[in-house]
PDB file of C-alpha atoms in Angstrom:
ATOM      1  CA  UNK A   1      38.928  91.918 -58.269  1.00 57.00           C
ATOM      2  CA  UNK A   2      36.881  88.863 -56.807  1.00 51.00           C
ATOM      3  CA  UNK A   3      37.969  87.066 -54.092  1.00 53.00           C
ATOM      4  CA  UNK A   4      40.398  84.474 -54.850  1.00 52.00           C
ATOM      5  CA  UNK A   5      39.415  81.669 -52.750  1.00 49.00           C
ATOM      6  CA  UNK A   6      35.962  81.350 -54.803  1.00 50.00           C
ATOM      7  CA  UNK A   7      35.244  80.770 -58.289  1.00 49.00           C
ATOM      8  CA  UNK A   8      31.357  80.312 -59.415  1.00 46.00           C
ATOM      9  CA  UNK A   9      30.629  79.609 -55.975  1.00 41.00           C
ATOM     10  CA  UNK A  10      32.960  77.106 -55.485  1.00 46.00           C
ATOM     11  CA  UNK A  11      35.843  77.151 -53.015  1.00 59.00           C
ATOM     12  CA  UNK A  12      39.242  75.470 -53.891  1.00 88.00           C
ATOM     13  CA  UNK A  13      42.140  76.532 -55.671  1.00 95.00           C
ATOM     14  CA  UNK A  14      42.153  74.323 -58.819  1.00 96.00           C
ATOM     15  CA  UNK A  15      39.981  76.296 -62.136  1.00 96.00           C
ATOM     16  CA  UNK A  16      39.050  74.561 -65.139  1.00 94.00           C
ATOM     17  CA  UNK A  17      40.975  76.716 -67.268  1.00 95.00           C
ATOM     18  CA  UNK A  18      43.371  79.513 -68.228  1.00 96.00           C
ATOM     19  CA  UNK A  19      40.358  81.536 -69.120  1.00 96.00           C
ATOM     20  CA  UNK A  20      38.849  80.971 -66.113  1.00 96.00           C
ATOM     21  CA  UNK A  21      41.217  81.627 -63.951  1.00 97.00           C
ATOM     22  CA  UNK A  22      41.593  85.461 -65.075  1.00 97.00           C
ATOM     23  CA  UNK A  23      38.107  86.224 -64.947  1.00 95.00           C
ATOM     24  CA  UNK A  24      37.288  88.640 -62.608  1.00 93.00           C
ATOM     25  CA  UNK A  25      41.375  89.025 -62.112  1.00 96.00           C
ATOM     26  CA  UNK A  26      42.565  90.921 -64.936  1.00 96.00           C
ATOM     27  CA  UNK A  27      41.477  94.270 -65.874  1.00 96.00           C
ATOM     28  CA  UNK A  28      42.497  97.185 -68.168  1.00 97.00           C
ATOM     29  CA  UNK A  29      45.756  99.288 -66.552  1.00 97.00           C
ATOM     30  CA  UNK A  30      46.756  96.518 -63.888  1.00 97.00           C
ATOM     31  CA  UNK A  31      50.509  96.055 -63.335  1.00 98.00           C
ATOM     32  CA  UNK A  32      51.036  92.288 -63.424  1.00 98.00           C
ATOM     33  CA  UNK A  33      54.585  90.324 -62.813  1.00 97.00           C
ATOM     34  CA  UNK A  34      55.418  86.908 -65.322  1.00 97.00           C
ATOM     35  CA  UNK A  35      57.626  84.508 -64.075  1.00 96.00           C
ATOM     36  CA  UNK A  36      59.944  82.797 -66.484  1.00 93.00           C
ATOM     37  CA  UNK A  37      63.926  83.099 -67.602  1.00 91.00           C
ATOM     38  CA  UNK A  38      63.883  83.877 -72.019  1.00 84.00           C
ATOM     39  CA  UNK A  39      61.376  81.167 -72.759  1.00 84.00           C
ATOM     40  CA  UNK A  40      62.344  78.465 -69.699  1.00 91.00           C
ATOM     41  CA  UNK A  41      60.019  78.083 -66.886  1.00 93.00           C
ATOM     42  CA  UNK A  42      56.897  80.817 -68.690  1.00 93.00           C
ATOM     43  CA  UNK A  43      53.583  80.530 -68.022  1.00 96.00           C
ATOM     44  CA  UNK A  44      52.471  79.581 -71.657  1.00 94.00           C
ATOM     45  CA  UNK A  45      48.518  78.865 -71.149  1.00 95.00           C
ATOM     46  CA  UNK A  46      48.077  81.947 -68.606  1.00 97.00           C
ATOM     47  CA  UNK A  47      50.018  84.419 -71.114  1.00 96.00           C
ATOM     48  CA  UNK A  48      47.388  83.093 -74.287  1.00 95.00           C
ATOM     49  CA  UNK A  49      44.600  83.604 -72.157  1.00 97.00           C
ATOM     50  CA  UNK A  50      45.614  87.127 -71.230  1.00 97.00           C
ATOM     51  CA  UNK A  51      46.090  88.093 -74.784  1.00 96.00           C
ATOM     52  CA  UNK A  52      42.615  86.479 -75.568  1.00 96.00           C
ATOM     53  CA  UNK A  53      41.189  88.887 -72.723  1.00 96.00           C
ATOM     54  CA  UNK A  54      41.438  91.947 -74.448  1.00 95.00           C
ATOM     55  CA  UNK A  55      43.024  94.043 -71.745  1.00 97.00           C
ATOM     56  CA  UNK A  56      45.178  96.899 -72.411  1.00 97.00           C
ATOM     57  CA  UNK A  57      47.630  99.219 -70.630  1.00 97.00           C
ATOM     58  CA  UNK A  58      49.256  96.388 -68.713  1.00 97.00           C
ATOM     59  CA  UNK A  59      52.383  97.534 -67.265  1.00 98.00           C
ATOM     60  CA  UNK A  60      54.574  93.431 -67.142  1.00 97.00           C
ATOM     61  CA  UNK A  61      57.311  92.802 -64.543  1.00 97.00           C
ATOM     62  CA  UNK A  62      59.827  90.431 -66.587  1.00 96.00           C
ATOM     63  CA  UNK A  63      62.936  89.407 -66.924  1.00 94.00           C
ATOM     64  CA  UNK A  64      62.371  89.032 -70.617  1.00 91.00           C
ATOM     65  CA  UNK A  65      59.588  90.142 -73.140  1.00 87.00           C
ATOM     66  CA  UNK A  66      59.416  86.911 -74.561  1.00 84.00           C
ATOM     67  CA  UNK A  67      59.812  86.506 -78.484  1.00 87.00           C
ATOM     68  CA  UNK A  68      58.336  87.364 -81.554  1.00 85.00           C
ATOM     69  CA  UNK A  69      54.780  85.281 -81.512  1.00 85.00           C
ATOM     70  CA  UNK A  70      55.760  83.256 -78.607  1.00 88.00           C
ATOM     71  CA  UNK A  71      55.017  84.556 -74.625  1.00 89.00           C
ATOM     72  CA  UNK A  72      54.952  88.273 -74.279  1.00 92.00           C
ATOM     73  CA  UNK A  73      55.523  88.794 -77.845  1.00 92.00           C
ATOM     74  CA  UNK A  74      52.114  88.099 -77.945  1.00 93.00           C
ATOM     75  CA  UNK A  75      50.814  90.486 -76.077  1.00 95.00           C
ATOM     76  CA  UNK A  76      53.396  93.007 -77.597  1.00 93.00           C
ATOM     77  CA  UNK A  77      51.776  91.976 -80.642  1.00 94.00           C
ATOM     78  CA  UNK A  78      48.223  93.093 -79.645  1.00 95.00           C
ATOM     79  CA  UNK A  79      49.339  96.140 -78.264  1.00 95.00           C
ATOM     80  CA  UNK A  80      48.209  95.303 -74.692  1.00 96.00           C
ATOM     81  CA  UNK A  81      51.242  95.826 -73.251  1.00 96.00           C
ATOM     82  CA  UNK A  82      51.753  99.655 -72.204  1.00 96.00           C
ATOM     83  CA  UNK A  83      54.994  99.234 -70.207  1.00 97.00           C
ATOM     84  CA  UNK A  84      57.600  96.750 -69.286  1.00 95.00           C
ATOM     85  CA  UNK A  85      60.007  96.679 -66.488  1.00 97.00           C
ATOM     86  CA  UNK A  86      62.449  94.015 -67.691  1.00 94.00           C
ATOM     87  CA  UNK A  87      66.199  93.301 -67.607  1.00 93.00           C
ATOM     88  CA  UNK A  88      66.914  92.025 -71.025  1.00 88.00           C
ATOM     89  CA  UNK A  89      64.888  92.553 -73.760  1.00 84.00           C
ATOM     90  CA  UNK A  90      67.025  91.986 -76.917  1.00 79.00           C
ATOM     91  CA  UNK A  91      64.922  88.974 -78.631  1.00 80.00           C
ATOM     92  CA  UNK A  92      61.520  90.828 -79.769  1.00 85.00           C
ATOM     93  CA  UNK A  93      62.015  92.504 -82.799  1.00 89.00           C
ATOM     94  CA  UNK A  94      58.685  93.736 -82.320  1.00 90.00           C
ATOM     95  CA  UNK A  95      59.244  95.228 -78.837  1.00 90.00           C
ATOM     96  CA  UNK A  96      62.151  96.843 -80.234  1.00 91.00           C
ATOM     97  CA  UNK A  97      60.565  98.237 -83.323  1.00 93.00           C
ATOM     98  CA  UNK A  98      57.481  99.963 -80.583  1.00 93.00           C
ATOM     99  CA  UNK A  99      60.367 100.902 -78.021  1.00 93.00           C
ATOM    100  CA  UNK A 100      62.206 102.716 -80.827  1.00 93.00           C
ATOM    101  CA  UNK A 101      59.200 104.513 -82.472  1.00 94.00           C
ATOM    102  CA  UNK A 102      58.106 105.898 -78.803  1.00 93.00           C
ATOM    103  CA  UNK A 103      55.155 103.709 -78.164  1.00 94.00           C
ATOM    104  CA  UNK A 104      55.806 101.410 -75.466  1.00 94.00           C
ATOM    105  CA  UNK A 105      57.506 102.745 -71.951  1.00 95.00           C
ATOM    106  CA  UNK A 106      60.508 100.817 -70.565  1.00 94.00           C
ATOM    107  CA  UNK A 107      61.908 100.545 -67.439  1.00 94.00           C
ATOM    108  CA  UNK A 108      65.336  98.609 -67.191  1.00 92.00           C
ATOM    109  CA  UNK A 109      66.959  97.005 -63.966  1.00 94.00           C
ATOM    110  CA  UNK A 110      70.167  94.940 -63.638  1.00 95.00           C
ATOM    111  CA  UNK A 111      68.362  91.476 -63.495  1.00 95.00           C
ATOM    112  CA  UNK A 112      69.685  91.090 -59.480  1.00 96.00           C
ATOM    113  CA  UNK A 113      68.137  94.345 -58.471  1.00 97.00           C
ATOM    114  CA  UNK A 114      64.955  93.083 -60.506  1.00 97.00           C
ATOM    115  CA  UNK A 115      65.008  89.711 -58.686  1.00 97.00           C
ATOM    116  CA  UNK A 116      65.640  91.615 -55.494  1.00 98.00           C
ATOM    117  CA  UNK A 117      62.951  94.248 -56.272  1.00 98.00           C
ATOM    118  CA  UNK A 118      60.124  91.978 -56.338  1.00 97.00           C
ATOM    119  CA  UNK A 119      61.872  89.568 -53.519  1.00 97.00           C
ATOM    120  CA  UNK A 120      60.713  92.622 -51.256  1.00 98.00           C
ATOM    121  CA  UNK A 121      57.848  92.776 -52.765  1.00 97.00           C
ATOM    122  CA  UNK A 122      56.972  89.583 -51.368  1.00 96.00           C
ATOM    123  CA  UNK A 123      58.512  90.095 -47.841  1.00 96.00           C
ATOM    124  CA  UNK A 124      56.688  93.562 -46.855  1.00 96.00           C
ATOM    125  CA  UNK A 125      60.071  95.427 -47.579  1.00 97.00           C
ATOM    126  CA  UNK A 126      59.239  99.039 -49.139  1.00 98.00           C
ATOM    127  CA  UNK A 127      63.077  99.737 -50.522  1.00 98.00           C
ATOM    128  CA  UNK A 128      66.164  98.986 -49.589  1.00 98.00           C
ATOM    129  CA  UNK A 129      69.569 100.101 -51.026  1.00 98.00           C
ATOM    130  CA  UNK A 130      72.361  98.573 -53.390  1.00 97.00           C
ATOM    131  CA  UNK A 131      75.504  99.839 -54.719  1.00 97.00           C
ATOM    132  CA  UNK A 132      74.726  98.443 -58.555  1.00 96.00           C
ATOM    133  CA  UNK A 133      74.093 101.468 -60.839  1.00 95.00           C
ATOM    134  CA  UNK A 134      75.635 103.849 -59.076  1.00 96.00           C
ATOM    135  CA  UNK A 135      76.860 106.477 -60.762  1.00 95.00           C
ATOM    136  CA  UNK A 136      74.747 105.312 -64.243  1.00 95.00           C
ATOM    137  CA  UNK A 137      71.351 105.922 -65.872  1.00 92.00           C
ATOM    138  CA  UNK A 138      70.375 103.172 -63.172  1.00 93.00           C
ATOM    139  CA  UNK A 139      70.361 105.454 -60.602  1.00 95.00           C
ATOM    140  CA  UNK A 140      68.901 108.782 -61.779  1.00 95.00           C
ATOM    141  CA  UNK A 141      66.201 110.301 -60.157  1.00 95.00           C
ATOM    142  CA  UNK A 142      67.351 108.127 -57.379  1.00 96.00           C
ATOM    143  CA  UNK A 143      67.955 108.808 -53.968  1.00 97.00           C
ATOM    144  CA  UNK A 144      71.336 108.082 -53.035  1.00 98.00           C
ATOM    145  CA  UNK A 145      72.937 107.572 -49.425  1.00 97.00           C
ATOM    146  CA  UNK A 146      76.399 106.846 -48.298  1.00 97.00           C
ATOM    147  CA  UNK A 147      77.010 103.529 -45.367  1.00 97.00           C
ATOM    148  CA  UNK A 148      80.683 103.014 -44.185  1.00 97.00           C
ATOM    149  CA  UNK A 149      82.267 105.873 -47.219  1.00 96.00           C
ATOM    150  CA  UNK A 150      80.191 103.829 -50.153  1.00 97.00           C
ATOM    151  CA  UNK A 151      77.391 105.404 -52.197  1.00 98.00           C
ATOM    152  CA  UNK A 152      74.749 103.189 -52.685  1.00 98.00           C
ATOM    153  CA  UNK A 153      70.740 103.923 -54.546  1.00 98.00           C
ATOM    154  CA  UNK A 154      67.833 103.019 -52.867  1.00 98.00           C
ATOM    155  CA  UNK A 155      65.361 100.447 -55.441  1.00 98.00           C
ATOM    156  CA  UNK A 156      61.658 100.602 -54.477  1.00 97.00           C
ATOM    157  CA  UNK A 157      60.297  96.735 -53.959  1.00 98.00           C
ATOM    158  CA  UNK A 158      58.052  95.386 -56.800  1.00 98.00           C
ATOM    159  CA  UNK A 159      54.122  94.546 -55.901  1.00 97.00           C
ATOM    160  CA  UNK A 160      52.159  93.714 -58.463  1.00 98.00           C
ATOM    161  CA  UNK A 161      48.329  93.286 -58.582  1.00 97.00           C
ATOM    162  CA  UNK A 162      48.515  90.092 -59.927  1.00 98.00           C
ATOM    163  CA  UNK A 163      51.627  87.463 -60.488  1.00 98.00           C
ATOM    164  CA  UNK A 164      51.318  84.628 -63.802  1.00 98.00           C
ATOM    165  CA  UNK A 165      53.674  81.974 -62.473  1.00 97.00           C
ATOM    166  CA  UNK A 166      54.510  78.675 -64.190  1.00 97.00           C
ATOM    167  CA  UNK A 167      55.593  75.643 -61.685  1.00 97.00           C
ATOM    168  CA  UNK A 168      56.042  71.689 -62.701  1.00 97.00           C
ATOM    169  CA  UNK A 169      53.714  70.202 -59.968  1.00 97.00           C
ATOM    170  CA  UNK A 170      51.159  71.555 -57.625  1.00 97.00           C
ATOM    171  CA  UNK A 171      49.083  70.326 -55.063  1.00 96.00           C
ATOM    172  CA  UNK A 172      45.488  71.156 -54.575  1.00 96.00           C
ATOM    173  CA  UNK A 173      46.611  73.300 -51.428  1.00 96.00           C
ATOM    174  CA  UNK A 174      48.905  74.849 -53.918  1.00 97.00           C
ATOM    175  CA  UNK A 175      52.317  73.963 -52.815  1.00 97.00           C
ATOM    176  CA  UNK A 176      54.462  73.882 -55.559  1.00 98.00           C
ATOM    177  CA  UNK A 177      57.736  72.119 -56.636  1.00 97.00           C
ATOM    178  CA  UNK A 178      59.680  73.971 -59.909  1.00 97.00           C
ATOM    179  CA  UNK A 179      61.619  71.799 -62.474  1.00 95.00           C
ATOM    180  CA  UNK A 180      65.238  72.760 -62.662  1.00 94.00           C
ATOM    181  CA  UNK A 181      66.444  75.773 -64.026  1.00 93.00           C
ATOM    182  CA  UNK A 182      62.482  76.521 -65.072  1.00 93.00           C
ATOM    183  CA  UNK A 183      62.286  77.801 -61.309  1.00 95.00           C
ATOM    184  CA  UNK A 184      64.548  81.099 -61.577  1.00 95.00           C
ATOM    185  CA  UNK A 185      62.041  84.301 -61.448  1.00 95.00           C
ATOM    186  CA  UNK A 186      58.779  82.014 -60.210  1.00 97.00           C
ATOM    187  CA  UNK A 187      59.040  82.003 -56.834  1.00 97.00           C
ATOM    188  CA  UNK A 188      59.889  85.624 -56.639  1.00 97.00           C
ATOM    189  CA  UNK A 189      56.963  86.925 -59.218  1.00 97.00           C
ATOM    190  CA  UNK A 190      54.750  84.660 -57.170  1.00 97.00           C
ATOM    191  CA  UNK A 191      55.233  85.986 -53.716  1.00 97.00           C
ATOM    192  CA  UNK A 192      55.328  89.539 -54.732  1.00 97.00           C
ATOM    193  CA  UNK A 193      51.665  89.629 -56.346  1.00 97.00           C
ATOM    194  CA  UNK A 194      48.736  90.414 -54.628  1.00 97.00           C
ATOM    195  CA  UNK A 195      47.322  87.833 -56.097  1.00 97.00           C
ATOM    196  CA  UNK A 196      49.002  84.514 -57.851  1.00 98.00           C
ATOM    197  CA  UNK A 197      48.022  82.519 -60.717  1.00 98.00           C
ATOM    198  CA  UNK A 198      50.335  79.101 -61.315  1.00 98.00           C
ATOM    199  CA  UNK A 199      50.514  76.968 -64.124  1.00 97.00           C
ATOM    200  CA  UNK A 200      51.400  73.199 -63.531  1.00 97.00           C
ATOM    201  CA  UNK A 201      52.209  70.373 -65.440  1.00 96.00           C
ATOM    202  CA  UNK A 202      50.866  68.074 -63.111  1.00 96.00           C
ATOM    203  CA  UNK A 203      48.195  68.329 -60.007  1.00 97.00           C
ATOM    204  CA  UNK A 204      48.594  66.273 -56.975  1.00 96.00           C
ATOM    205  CA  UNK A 205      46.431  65.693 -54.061  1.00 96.00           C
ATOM    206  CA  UNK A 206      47.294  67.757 -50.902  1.00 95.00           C
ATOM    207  CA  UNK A 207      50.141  65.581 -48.772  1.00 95.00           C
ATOM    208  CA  UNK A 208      51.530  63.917 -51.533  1.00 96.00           C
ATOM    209  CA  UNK A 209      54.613  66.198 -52.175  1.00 96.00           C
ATOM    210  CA  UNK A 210      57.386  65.919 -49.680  1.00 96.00           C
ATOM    211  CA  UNK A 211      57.383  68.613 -47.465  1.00 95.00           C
ATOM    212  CA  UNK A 212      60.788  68.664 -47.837  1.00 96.00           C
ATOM    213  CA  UNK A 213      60.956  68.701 -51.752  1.00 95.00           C
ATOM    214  CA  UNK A 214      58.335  71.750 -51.841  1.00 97.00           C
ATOM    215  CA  UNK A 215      59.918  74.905 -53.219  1.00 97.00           C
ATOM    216  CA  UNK A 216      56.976  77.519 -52.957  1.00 97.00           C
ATOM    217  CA  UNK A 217      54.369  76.669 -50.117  1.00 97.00           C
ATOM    218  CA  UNK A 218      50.950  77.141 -50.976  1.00 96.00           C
ATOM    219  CA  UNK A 219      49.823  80.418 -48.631  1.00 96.00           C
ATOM    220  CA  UNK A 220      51.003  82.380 -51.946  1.00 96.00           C
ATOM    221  CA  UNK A 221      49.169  80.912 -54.447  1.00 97.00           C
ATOM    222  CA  UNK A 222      45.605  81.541 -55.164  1.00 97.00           C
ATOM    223  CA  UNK A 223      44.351  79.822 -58.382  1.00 97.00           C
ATOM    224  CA  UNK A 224      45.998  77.010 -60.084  1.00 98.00           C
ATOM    225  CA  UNK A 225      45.681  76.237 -63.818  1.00 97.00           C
ATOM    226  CA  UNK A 226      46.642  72.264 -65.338  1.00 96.00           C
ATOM    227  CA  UNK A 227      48.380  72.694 -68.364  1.00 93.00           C
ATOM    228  CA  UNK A 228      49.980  68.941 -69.238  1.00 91.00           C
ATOM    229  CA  UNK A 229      51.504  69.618 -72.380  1.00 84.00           C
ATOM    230  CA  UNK A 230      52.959  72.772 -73.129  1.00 81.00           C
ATOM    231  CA  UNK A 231      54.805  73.881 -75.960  1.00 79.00           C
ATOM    232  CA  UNK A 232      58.430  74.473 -74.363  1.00 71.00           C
ATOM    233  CA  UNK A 233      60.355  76.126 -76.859  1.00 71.00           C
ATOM    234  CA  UNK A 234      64.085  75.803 -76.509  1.00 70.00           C
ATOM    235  CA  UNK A 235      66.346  78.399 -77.477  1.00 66.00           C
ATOM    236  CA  UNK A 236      69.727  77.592 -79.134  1.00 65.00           C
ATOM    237  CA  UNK A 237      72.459  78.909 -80.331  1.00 66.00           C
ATOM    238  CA  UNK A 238      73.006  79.117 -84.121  1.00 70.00           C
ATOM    239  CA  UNK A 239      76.502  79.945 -85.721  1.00 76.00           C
ATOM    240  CA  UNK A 240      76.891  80.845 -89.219  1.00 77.00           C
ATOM    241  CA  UNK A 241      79.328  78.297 -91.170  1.00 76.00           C
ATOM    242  CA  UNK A 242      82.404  80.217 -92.812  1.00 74.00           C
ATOM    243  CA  UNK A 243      83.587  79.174 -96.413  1.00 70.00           C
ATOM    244  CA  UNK A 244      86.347  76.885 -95.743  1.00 65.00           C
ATOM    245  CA  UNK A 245      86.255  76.793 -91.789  1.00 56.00           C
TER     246      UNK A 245
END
């Protein structure tokens, strides 16, 4: 992996592209974490440019696995993903259809010991222990201790080589603010990687954002990718209309 201060000799965190910000990041095997909530808040450039990198064997830290053609569908499309560790994965027909048949590995979490998982990640905690799954699937293979006559299973923390983070404005230092609910698993997926890769909306010069308003301070971001105009999908909810309702 190159250093991630410098990019074709240049120092500075801003890259000219998606592309260009995985090269020399991404290899064949790695175990990477994608922010994002469903499709809110998903690093839509970064994710393309992944798939268009050919690796293979990832293993993806994600809430969701995106949908079919859209995010991590993609790269559940391509094959490229080898495992997921995820807490809901119920909108990719396609990662269903590969789970089912035997050829892609999955590790579930309840999504607070997933957002706690990698929240260790990023503060130098190894494990630590929590009473949800005790006494499920969760918790086999587990170890399990008792504190004040409750069982609880130890989780191990989350640290993944490299973190694909989507944020609504960075600086060039790389402080970054989120918009709304689009923050959720960001700031989590970003601290616990090794190494961090944001998507913005919109790049500011360093001292313009109010220290005050900054959700994510720039020591844990590395590379920083513009993206003004991504897609967004929305998801909605669709009924079926009864005869006569």
């Amino acid at each position: 992996m190159s250093d991630p201060s410098t990019l074709d000799g240049r120092r500075g965190k801003v890259v000219a592209s998606a592309a260009l910000a995985l090269d020399g990041v991404v290899a064949d095997g790695q175990t990477l974490a994608v922010g994002g909530f469903g499709l809110c808040g998903i690093p839509e450039a970064l994710i393309a440019a992944l798939r268009d990198s050919g690796v293979t064997g990832l293993t993806v830290i994600s809430n969701n696995a995106g949908v079919d053609g859209f995010g991590l569908g993609q790269l559940l499309e391509t094959r490229q993903i080898r495992k997921m560790i995820s807490s809901y994965v119920g909108e990719n027909k396609e990662f269903e259809r590969q789970f089912l048949a035997g050829e892609l590995e999955l590790e579930f979490n309840p999504q607070g010991t997933l957002a706690e998982r990698l929240r260790a990640g990023g503060a130098g905690i190894p494990a630590f222990f929590t009473k949800t799954g005790v006494g499920t699937i969760v918790a086999e293979g587990k170890e399990l201790r008792e504190f004040d006559g409750e069982t609880y299973v130890m989780e191990r923390s989350l640290v993944p080589q490299v973190s694909l983070v989507k944020a609504q404005r960075a600086d060039k230092s790389g402080n970054l603010q989120f918009r709304l609910t689009a923050r959720n698993f960001n700031p989590a997926a970003a601290m616990a990687g090794k190494l961090c890769i944001v998507e913005v909306e919109e790049v500011v010069e360093t001292g313009a954002l109010d220290p005050d308003q900054i959700h994510l301070p720039g020591i844990y971001v590395h590379r920083i990718v513009h993206n003004p105009n991504p897609e967004k999908r929305i998801e909605k909810r669709t009924i079926t209309e009864k005869a006569g309702a």
